[in-house]
Amino acid sequence: IRVFLDEFSKSGVSPKRLRNWASCDVGSPDWADFAPFAAGVATAEVDPCALAFGAHGAVKATAQTLSLSTLVAMEMLKALSAVSLDHSLLRVAPWANPWLLGGVALPVALHVGLLYQPQLRSLFGLVALDAEQWATVAKFSLPILLVEEATKLLGRYLDDKERRARVEAEALRKSGRAA
């Protein structure tokens, strides 16, 4: 959601206006000063409401593309992290499982094809991303690796704690029998 909101914000659409997008009408006093901007679009020639919120609006399409790309990246990073349920990626690298790499490469290739093949891009209402936008996708998707690694670390800690408790209980049980 944050990547979506950030894109609208960068384009000059305030959160209040985004919440009230359905009432966008530059003829009304509330919207008279509404002037979003989009890269590569001559905004003086375009209805501001259509530019920001329309079915083929450049701002909306960019925000949707960033959101979808971030979601795809997060899911593929989670899949790569799942190469081991309890060991860190630093210990068990994703290339240890070539099937996993193929299972990640295919959806990534399909997604990139969707973004850079003009007919598909138009059909799905998406835009091609530039390097800065891909950096934004990385900024919002890479933290999932930290979450996954922290979850594994916590799991290892709890497993070790449970294992030590079992060993101590077994030792007490055996010492009680010996006495």
mmCIF file of the C-alpha atoms, coordinates in Angstrom:
data_MODEL
# 
_entry.id   MODEL 
# 
loop_
_atom_site.group_PDB 
_atom_site.id 
_atom_site.type_symbol 
_atom_site.label_atom_id 
_atom_site.label_alt_id 
_atom_site.label_comp_id 
_atom_site.label_asym_id 
_atom_site.label_entity_id 
_atom_site.label_seq_id 
_atom_site.pdbx_PDB_ins_code 
_atom_site.Cartn_x 
_atom_site.Cartn_y 
_atom_site.Cartn_z 
_atom_site.occupancy 
_atom_site.B_iso_or_equiv 
_atom_site.pdbx_formal_charge 
_atom_site.auth_seq_id 
_atom_site.auth_comp_id 
_atom_site.auth_asym_id 
_atom_site.auth_atom_id 
_atom_site.pdbx_PDB_model_num 
ATOM 1   C CA . ILE A 1 1   ? 0.000   0.000   0.000   1.00 0.00 ? 1   ILE A CA 1 
ATOM 2   C CA . ARG A 1 2   ? 2.819   2.373   0.890   1.00 0.00 ? 2   ARG A CA 1 
ATOM 3   C CA . VAL A 1 3   ? 4.436   2.213   -2.552  1.00 0.00 ? 3   VAL A CA 1 
ATOM 4   C CA . PHE A 1 4   ? 1.026   3.017   -4.075  1.00 0.00 ? 4   PHE A CA 1 
ATOM 5   C CA . LEU A 1 5   ? 0.482   6.000   -1.769  1.00 0.00 ? 5   LEU A CA 1 
ATOM 6   C CA . ASP A 1 6   ? 4.025   7.261   -2.290  1.00 0.00 ? 6   ASP A CA 1 
ATOM 7   C CA . GLU A 1 7   ? 3.603   7.310   -6.055  1.00 0.00 ? 7   GLU A CA 1 
ATOM 8   C CA . PHE A 1 8   ? 0.427   9.382   -5.813  1.00 0.00 ? 8   PHE A CA 1 
ATOM 9   C CA . SER A 1 9   ? 2.133   11.704  -3.345  1.00 0.00 ? 9   SER A CA 1 
ATOM 10  C CA . LYS A 1 10  ? 5.153   12.183  -5.649  1.00 0.00 ? 10  LYS A CA 1 
ATOM 11  C CA . SER A 1 11  ? 2.708   13.084  -8.420  1.00 0.00 ? 11  SER A CA 1 
ATOM 12  C CA . GLY A 1 12  ? 1.119   15.837  -6.357  1.00 0.00 ? 12  GLY A CA 1 
ATOM 13  C CA . VAL A 1 13  ? -1.966  13.952  -5.172  1.00 0.00 ? 13  VAL A CA 1 
ATOM 14  C CA . SER A 1 14  ? -2.560  14.495  -1.458  1.00 0.00 ? 14  SER A CA 1 
ATOM 15  C CA . PRO A 1 15  ? -3.929  11.706  0.761   1.00 0.00 ? 15  PRO A CA 1 
ATOM 16  C CA . LYS A 1 16  ? -7.159  13.712  1.195   1.00 0.00 ? 16  LYS A CA 1 
ATOM 17  C CA . ARG A 1 17  ? -7.650  13.952  -2.556  1.00 0.00 ? 17  ARG A CA 1 
ATOM 18  C CA . LEU A 1 18  ? -6.787  10.295  -2.995  1.00 0.00 ? 18  LEU A CA 1 
ATOM 19  C CA . ARG A 1 19  ? -9.451  9.368   -0.409  1.00 0.00 ? 19  ARG A CA 1 
ATOM 20  C CA . ASN A 1 20  ? -11.998 11.477  -2.319  1.00 0.00 ? 20  ASN A CA 1 
ATOM 21  C CA . TRP A 1 21  ? -10.958 10.502  -5.830  1.00 0.00 ? 21  TRP A CA 1 
ATOM 22  C CA . ALA A 1 22  ? -14.501 9.604   -6.890  1.00 0.00 ? 22  ALA A CA 1 
ATOM 23  C CA . SER A 1 23  ? -15.623 13.214  -6.426  1.00 0.00 ? 23  SER A CA 1 
ATOM 24  C CA . CYS A 1 24  ? -12.815 14.643  -8.575  1.00 0.00 ? 24  CYS A CA 1 
ATOM 25  C CA . ASP A 1 25  ? -14.185 17.500  -10.671 1.00 0.00 ? 25  ASP A CA 1 
ATOM 26  C CA . VAL A 1 26  ? -11.904 20.409  -11.547 1.00 0.00 ? 26  VAL A CA 1 
ATOM 27  C CA . GLY A 1 27  ? -15.023 22.486  -12.108 1.00 0.00 ? 27  GLY A CA 1 
ATOM 28  C CA . SER A 1 28  ? -15.827 22.369  -8.396  1.00 0.00 ? 28  SER A CA 1 
ATOM 29  C CA . PRO A 1 29  ? -14.130 24.787  -5.976  1.00 0.00 ? 29  PRO A CA 1 
ATOM 30  C CA . ASP A 1 30  ? -12.664 21.905  -3.912  1.00 0.00 ? 30  ASP A CA 1 
ATOM 31  C CA . TRP A 1 31  ? -10.772 20.570  -6.915  1.00 0.00 ? 31  TRP A CA 1 
ATOM 32  C CA . ALA A 1 32  ? -10.106 23.795  -8.878  1.00 0.00 ? 32  ALA A CA 1 
ATOM 33  C CA . ASP A 1 33  ? -6.405  23.847  -7.961  1.00 0.00 ? 33  ASP A CA 1 
ATOM 34  C CA . PHE A 1 34  ? -5.888  20.126  -8.579  1.00 0.00 ? 34  PHE A CA 1 
ATOM 35  C CA . ALA A 1 35  ? -2.899  19.686  -10.903 1.00 0.00 ? 35  ALA A CA 1 
ATOM 36  C CA . PRO A 1 36  ? -1.146  16.309  -10.645 1.00 0.00 ? 36  PRO A CA 1 
ATOM 37  C CA . PHE A 1 37  ? 1.860   15.642  -12.839 1.00 0.00 ? 37  PHE A CA 1 
ATOM 38  C CA . ALA A 1 38  ? 3.123   12.543  -14.565 1.00 0.00 ? 38  ALA A CA 1 
ATOM 39  C CA . ALA A 1 39  ? 6.423   11.957  -16.327 1.00 0.00 ? 39  ALA A CA 1 
ATOM 40  C CA . GLY A 1 40  ? 6.153   12.201  -20.091 1.00 0.00 ? 40  GLY A CA 1 
ATOM 41  C CA . VAL A 1 41  ? 2.599   13.586  -20.070 1.00 0.00 ? 41  VAL A CA 1 
ATOM 42  C CA . ALA A 1 42  ? 1.716   17.118  -21.153 1.00 0.00 ? 42  ALA A CA 1 
ATOM 43  C CA . THR A 1 43  ? -0.546  17.782  -18.188 1.00 0.00 ? 43  THR A CA 1 
ATOM 44  C CA . ALA A 1 44  ? -1.957  21.057  -19.572 1.00 0.00 ? 44  ALA A CA 1 
ATOM 45  C CA . GLU A 1 45  ? -3.717  19.074  -22.313 1.00 0.00 ? 45  GLU A CA 1 
ATOM 46  C CA . VAL A 1 46  ? -5.173  16.391  -20.031 1.00 0.00 ? 46  VAL A CA 1 
ATOM 47  C CA . ASP A 1 47  ? -8.056  16.443  -17.568 1.00 0.00 ? 47  ASP A CA 1 
ATOM 48  C CA . PRO A 1 48  ? -6.300  16.306  -14.166 1.00 0.00 ? 48  PRO A CA 1 
ATOM 49  C CA . CYS A 1 49  ? -8.875  13.897  -12.765 1.00 0.00 ? 49  CYS A CA 1 
ATOM 50  C CA . ALA A 1 50  ? -8.433  11.517  -15.687 1.00 0.00 ? 50  ALA A CA 1 
ATOM 51  C CA . LEU A 1 51  ? -4.645  11.798  -15.421 1.00 0.00 ? 51  LEU A CA 1 
ATOM 52  C CA . ALA A 1 52  ? -4.638  10.845  -11.753 1.00 0.00 ? 52  ALA A CA 1 
ATOM 53  C CA . PHE A 1 53  ? -7.605  8.529   -11.339 1.00 0.00 ? 53  PHE A CA 1 
ATOM 54  C CA . GLY A 1 54  ? -8.928  7.560   -14.795 1.00 0.00 ? 54  GLY A CA 1 
ATOM 55  C CA . ALA A 1 55  ? -8.953  4.052   -16.197 1.00 0.00 ? 55  ALA A CA 1 
ATOM 56  C CA . HIS A 1 56  ? -5.941  4.939   -18.343 1.00 0.00 ? 56  HIS A CA 1 
ATOM 57  C CA . GLY A 1 57  ? -4.515  7.602   -16.043 1.00 0.00 ? 57  GLY A CA 1 
ATOM 58  C CA . ALA A 1 58  ? -0.733  7.781   -16.037 1.00 0.00 ? 58  ALA A CA 1 
ATOM 59  C CA . VAL A 1 59  ? -0.456  8.351   -12.279 1.00 0.00 ? 59  VAL A CA 1 
ATOM 60  C CA . LYS A 1 60  ? -2.794  5.480   -11.454 1.00 0.00 ? 60  LYS A CA 1 
ATOM 61  C CA . ALA A 1 61  ? -1.075  3.142   -13.926 1.00 0.00 ? 61  ALA A CA 1 
ATOM 62  C CA . THR A 1 62  ? 2.359   3.904   -12.470 1.00 0.00 ? 62  THR A CA 1 
ATOM 63  C CA . ALA A 1 63  ? 1.120   3.418   -8.903  1.00 0.00 ? 63  ALA A CA 1 
ATOM 64  C CA . GLN A 1 64  ? -0.537  0.120   -9.843  1.00 0.00 ? 64  GLN A CA 1 
ATOM 65  C CA . THR A 1 65  ? 2.584   -1.091  -11.649 1.00 0.00 ? 65  THR A CA 1 
ATOM 66  C CA . LEU A 1 66  ? 4.802   -0.242  -8.697  1.00 0.00 ? 66  LEU A CA 1 
ATOM 67  C CA . SER A 1 67  ? 2.411   -2.022  -6.332  1.00 0.00 ? 67  SER A CA 1 
ATOM 68  C CA . LEU A 1 68  ? 2.189   -5.138  -8.481  1.00 0.00 ? 68  LEU A CA 1 
ATOM 69  C CA . SER A 1 69  ? 5.945   -5.240  -9.058  1.00 0.00 ? 69  SER A CA 1 
ATOM 70  C CA . THR A 1 70  ? 6.614   -4.849  -5.336  1.00 0.00 ? 70  THR A CA 1 
ATOM 71  C CA . LEU A 1 71  ? 4.205   -7.681  -4.547  1.00 0.00 ? 71  LEU A CA 1 
ATOM 72  C CA . VAL A 1 72  ? 5.803   -9.956  -7.162  1.00 0.00 ? 72  VAL A CA 1 
ATOM 73  C CA . ALA A 1 73  ? 9.306   -9.121  -5.889  1.00 0.00 ? 73  ALA A CA 1 
ATOM 74  C CA . MET A 1 74  ? 8.307   -9.764  -2.276  1.00 0.00 ? 74  MET A CA 1 
ATOM 75  C CA . GLU A 1 75  ? 6.763   -13.130 -3.090  1.00 0.00 ? 75  GLU A CA 1 
ATOM 76  C CA . MET A 1 76  ? 9.767   -14.220 -5.135  1.00 0.00 ? 76  MET A CA 1 
ATOM 77  C CA . LEU A 1 77  ? 12.152  -13.150 -2.353  1.00 0.00 ? 77  LEU A CA 1 
ATOM 78  C CA . LYS A 1 78  ? 10.043  -15.098 0.155   1.00 0.00 ? 78  LYS A CA 1 
ATOM 79  C CA . ALA A 1 79  ? 10.227  -18.132 -2.124  1.00 0.00 ? 79  ALA A CA 1 
ATOM 80  C CA . LEU A 1 80  ? 14.019  -17.846 -2.347  1.00 0.00 ? 80  LEU A CA 1 
ATOM 81  C CA . SER A 1 81  ? 14.193  -17.539 1.427   1.00 0.00 ? 81  SER A CA 1 
ATOM 82  C CA . ALA A 1 82  ? 12.167  -20.738 1.736   1.00 0.00 ? 82  ALA A CA 1 
ATOM 83  C CA . VAL A 1 83  ? 15.093  -22.793 0.410   1.00 0.00 ? 83  VAL A CA 1 
ATOM 84  C CA . SER A 1 84  ? 15.504  -23.699 4.064   1.00 0.00 ? 84  SER A CA 1 
ATOM 85  C CA . LEU A 1 85  ? 12.799  -23.464 6.708   1.00 0.00 ? 85  LEU A CA 1 
ATOM 86  C CA . ASP A 1 86  ? 15.204  -22.886 9.561   1.00 0.00 ? 86  ASP A CA 1 
ATOM 87  C CA . HIS A 1 87  ? 18.629  -21.984 8.174   1.00 0.00 ? 87  HIS A CA 1 
ATOM 88  C CA . SER A 1 88  ? 19.688  -18.541 7.019   1.00 0.00 ? 88  SER A CA 1 
ATOM 89  C CA . LEU A 1 89  ? 20.124  -17.693 3.353   1.00 0.00 ? 89  LEU A CA 1 
ATOM 90  C CA . LEU A 1 90  ? 23.764  -17.113 4.254   1.00 0.00 ? 90  LEU A CA 1 
ATOM 91  C CA . ARG A 1 91  ? 24.047  -20.780 5.213   1.00 0.00 ? 91  ARG A CA 1 
ATOM 92  C CA . VAL A 1 92  ? 21.832  -22.397 2.552   1.00 0.00 ? 92  VAL A CA 1 
ATOM 93  C CA . ALA A 1 93  ? 21.924  -20.409 -0.677  1.00 0.00 ? 93  ALA A CA 1 
ATOM 94  C CA . PRO A 1 94  ? 18.943  -20.471 -3.065  1.00 0.00 ? 94  PRO A CA 1 
ATOM 95  C CA . TRP A 1 95  ? 21.008  -22.069 -5.825  1.00 0.00 ? 95  TRP A CA 1 
ATOM 96  C CA . ALA A 1 96  ? 21.124  -25.199 -3.671  1.00 0.00 ? 96  ALA A CA 1 
ATOM 97  C CA . ASN A 1 97  ? 17.726  -25.944 -5.213  1.00 0.00 ? 97  ASN A CA 1 
ATOM 98  C CA . PRO A 1 98  ? 17.650  -25.473 -9.002  1.00 0.00 ? 98  PRO A CA 1 
ATOM 99  C CA . TRP A 1 99  ? 13.913  -26.212 -9.093  1.00 0.00 ? 99  TRP A CA 1 
ATOM 100 C CA . LEU A 1 100 ? 13.325  -23.299 -6.750  1.00 0.00 ? 100 LEU A CA 1 
ATOM 101 C CA . LEU A 1 101 ? 15.380  -21.020 -8.994  1.00 0.00 ? 101 LEU A CA 1 
ATOM 102 C CA . GLY A 1 102 ? 13.299  -22.098 -11.991 1.00 0.00 ? 102 GLY A CA 1 
ATOM 103 C CA . GLY A 1 103 ? 10.113  -21.597 -9.999  1.00 0.00 ? 103 GLY A CA 1 
ATOM 104 C CA . VAL A 1 104 ? 11.192  -18.031 -9.251  1.00 0.00 ? 104 VAL A CA 1 
ATOM 105 C CA . ALA A 1 105 ? 12.685  -17.230 -12.666 1.00 0.00 ? 105 ALA A CA 1 
ATOM 106 C CA . LEU A 1 106 ? 9.508   -18.101 -14.582 1.00 0.00 ? 106 LEU A CA 1 
ATOM 107 C CA . PRO A 1 107 ? 7.134   -15.706 -12.754 1.00 0.00 ? 107 PRO A CA 1 
ATOM 108 C CA . VAL A 1 108 ? 9.782   -12.964 -12.813 1.00 0.00 ? 108 VAL A CA 1 
ATOM 109 C CA . ALA A 1 109 ? 10.225  -13.415 -16.573 1.00 0.00 ? 109 ALA A CA 1 
ATOM 110 C CA . LEU A 1 110 ? 6.456   -13.354 -17.096 1.00 0.00 ? 110 LEU A CA 1 
ATOM 111 C CA . HIS A 1 111 ? 6.136   -10.195 -15.006 1.00 0.00 ? 111 HIS A CA 1 
ATOM 112 C CA . VAL A 1 112 ? 8.948   -8.427  -16.846 1.00 0.00 ? 112 VAL A CA 1 
ATOM 113 C CA . GLY A 1 113 ? 7.409   -9.514  -20.160 1.00 0.00 ? 113 GLY A CA 1 
ATOM 114 C CA . LEU A 1 114 ? 4.098   -8.053  -19.023 1.00 0.00 ? 114 LEU A CA 1 
ATOM 115 C CA . LEU A 1 115 ? 5.745   -4.708  -18.250 1.00 0.00 ? 115 LEU A CA 1 
ATOM 116 C CA . TYR A 1 116 ? 7.846   -4.390  -21.384 1.00 0.00 ? 116 TYR A CA 1 
ATOM 117 C CA . GLN A 1 117 ? 5.642   -5.919  -24.072 1.00 0.00 ? 117 GLN A CA 1 
ATOM 118 C CA . PRO A 1 118 ? 3.467   -2.965  -25.202 1.00 0.00 ? 118 PRO A CA 1 
ATOM 119 C CA . GLN A 1 119 ? 0.275   -4.900  -26.022 1.00 0.00 ? 119 GLN A CA 1 
ATOM 120 C CA . LEU A 1 120 ? 0.274   -6.794  -22.716 1.00 0.00 ? 120 LEU A CA 1 
ATOM 121 C CA . ARG A 1 121 ? 1.213   -3.672  -20.778 1.00 0.00 ? 121 ARG A CA 1 
ATOM 122 C CA . SER A 1 122 ? -1.729  -1.803  -22.332 1.00 0.00 ? 122 SER A CA 1 
ATOM 123 C CA . LEU A 1 123 ? -4.113  -4.705  -21.753 1.00 0.00 ? 123 LEU A CA 1 
ATOM 124 C CA . PHE A 1 124 ? -3.311  -4.791  -18.032 1.00 0.00 ? 124 PHE A CA 1 
ATOM 125 C CA . GLY A 1 125 ? -3.113  -1.001  -17.562 1.00 0.00 ? 125 GLY A CA 1 
ATOM 126 C CA . LEU A 1 126 ? 0.541   -1.061  -16.548 1.00 0.00 ? 126 LEU A CA 1 
ATOM 127 C CA . VAL A 1 127 ? 3.597   1.016   -17.454 1.00 0.00 ? 127 VAL A CA 1 
ATOM 128 C CA . ALA A 1 128 ? 7.229   0.152   -18.095 1.00 0.00 ? 128 ALA A CA 1 
ATOM 129 C CA . LEU A 1 129 ? 9.349   0.946   -15.046 1.00 0.00 ? 129 LEU A CA 1 
ATOM 130 C CA . ASP A 1 130 ? 12.581  2.925   -15.218 1.00 0.00 ? 130 ASP A CA 1 
ATOM 131 C CA . ALA A 1 131 ? 15.671  2.352   -13.057 1.00 0.00 ? 131 ALA A CA 1 
ATOM 132 C CA . GLU A 1 132 ? 14.497  4.763   -10.344 1.00 0.00 ? 132 GLU A CA 1 
ATOM 133 C CA . GLN A 1 133 ? 11.146  2.992   -10.111 1.00 0.00 ? 133 GLN A CA 1 
ATOM 134 C CA . TRP A 1 134 ? 12.857  -0.417  -9.896  1.00 0.00 ? 134 TRP A CA 1 
ATOM 135 C CA . ALA A 1 135 ? 14.915  1.015   -7.025  1.00 0.00 ? 135 ALA A CA 1 
ATOM 136 C CA . THR A 1 136 ? 11.628  1.943   -5.348  1.00 0.00 ? 136 THR A CA 1 
ATOM 137 C CA . VAL A 1 137 ? 10.394  -1.633  -5.837  1.00 0.00 ? 137 VAL A CA 1 
ATOM 138 C CA . ALA A 1 138 ? 13.609  -2.907  -4.233  1.00 0.00 ? 138 ALA A CA 1 
ATOM 139 C CA . LYS A 1 139 ? 13.287  -0.435  -1.341  1.00 0.00 ? 139 LYS A CA 1 
ATOM 140 C CA . PHE A 1 140 ? 9.819   -1.738  -0.498  1.00 0.00 ? 140 PHE A CA 1 
ATOM 141 C CA . SER A 1 141 ? 10.361  -5.444  -1.222  1.00 0.00 ? 141 SER A CA 1 
ATOM 142 C CA . LEU A 1 142 ? 13.828  -6.251  0.148   1.00 0.00 ? 142 LEU A CA 1 
ATOM 143 C CA . PRO A 1 143 ? 12.835  -5.789  3.818   1.00 0.00 ? 143 PRO A CA 1 
ATOM 144 C CA . ILE A 1 144 ? 10.828  -9.021  3.521   1.00 0.00 ? 144 ILE A CA 1 
ATOM 145 C CA . LEU A 1 145 ? 14.171  -10.849 3.617   1.00 0.00 ? 145 LEU A CA 1 
ATOM 146 C CA . LEU A 1 146 ? 14.917  -9.296  7.005   1.00 0.00 ? 146 LEU A CA 1 
ATOM 147 C CA . VAL A 1 147 ? 11.518  -10.429 8.265   1.00 0.00 ? 147 VAL A CA 1 
ATOM 148 C CA . GLU A 1 148 ? 12.046  -13.956 6.941   1.00 0.00 ? 148 GLU A CA 1 
ATOM 149 C CA . GLU A 1 149 ? 15.549  -14.196 8.402   1.00 0.00 ? 149 GLU A CA 1 
ATOM 150 C CA . ALA A 1 150 ? 14.369  -12.837 11.777  1.00 0.00 ? 150 ALA A CA 1 
ATOM 151 C CA . THR A 1 151 ? 11.574  -15.418 11.803  1.00 0.00 ? 151 THR A CA 1 
ATOM 152 C CA . LYS A 1 152 ? 14.067  -18.203 11.140  1.00 0.00 ? 152 LYS A CA 1 
ATOM 153 C CA . LEU A 1 153 ? 16.389  -16.868 13.858  1.00 0.00 ? 153 LEU A CA 1 
ATOM 154 C CA . LEU A 1 154 ? 13.522  -16.804 16.375  1.00 0.00 ? 154 LEU A CA 1 
ATOM 155 C CA . GLY A 1 155 ? 12.534  -20.328 15.337  1.00 0.00 ? 155 GLY A CA 1 
ATOM 156 C CA . ARG A 1 156 ? 16.083  -21.589 15.855  1.00 0.00 ? 156 ARG A CA 1 
ATOM 157 C CA . TYR A 1 157 ? 16.234  -19.912 19.273  1.00 0.00 ? 157 TYR A CA 1 
ATOM 158 C CA . LEU A 1 158 ? 12.925  -21.461 20.389  1.00 0.00 ? 158 LEU A CA 1 
ATOM 159 C CA . ASP A 1 159 ? 13.910  -24.900 19.037  1.00 0.00 ? 159 ASP A CA 1 
ATOM 160 C CA . ASP A 1 160 ? 17.236  -24.763 20.909  1.00 0.00 ? 160 ASP A CA 1 
ATOM 161 C CA . LYS A 1 161 ? 15.478  -23.663 24.097  1.00 0.00 ? 161 LYS A CA 1 
ATOM 162 C CA . GLU A 1 162 ? 12.986  -26.547 23.822  1.00 0.00 ? 162 GLU A CA 1 
ATOM 163 C CA . ARG A 1 163 ? 15.777  -29.021 23.044  1.00 0.00 ? 163 ARG A CA 1 
ATOM 164 C CA . ARG A 1 164 ? 17.789  -27.895 26.113  1.00 0.00 ? 164 ARG A CA 1 
ATOM 165 C CA . ALA A 1 165 ? 14.693  -28.235 28.311  1.00 0.00 ? 165 ALA A CA 1 
ATOM 166 C CA . ARG A 1 166 ? 14.126  -31.802 27.053  1.00 0.00 ? 166 ARG A CA 1 
ATOM 167 C CA . VAL A 1 167 ? 17.765  -32.726 27.658  1.00 0.00 ? 167 VAL A CA 1 
ATOM 168 C CA . GLU A 1 168 ? 17.627  -31.288 31.199  1.00 0.00 ? 168 GLU A CA 1 
ATOM 169 C CA . ALA A 1 169 ? 14.344  -33.099 31.920  1.00 0.00 ? 169 ALA A CA 1 
ATOM 170 C CA . GLU A 1 170 ? 15.806  -36.380 30.639  1.00 0.00 ? 170 GLU A CA 1 
ATOM 171 C CA . ALA A 1 171 ? 18.942  -35.870 32.737  1.00 0.00 ? 171 ALA A CA 1 
ATOM 172 C CA . LEU A 1 172 ? 16.831  -35.222 35.858  1.00 0.00 ? 172 LEU A CA 1 
ATOM 173 C CA . ARG A 1 173 ? 14.707  -38.267 35.137  1.00 0.00 ? 173 ARG A CA 1 
ATOM 174 C CA . LYS A 1 174 ? 17.793  -40.472 34.744  1.00 0.00 ? 174 LYS A CA 1 
ATOM 175 C CA . SER A 1 175 ? 19.451  -39.060 37.865  1.00 0.00 ? 175 SER A CA 1 
ATOM 176 C CA . GLY A 1 176 ? 16.258  -39.747 39.824  1.00 0.00 ? 176 GLY A CA 1 
ATOM 177 C CA . ARG A 1 177 ? 16.319  -43.396 38.713  1.00 0.00 ? 177 ARG A CA 1 
ATOM 178 C CA . ALA A 1 178 ? 19.985  -43.800 39.594  1.00 0.00 ? 178 ALA A CA 1 
ATOM 179 C CA . ALA A 1 179 ? 19.448  -42.645 43.193  1.00 0.00 ? 179 ALA A CA 1 
# 
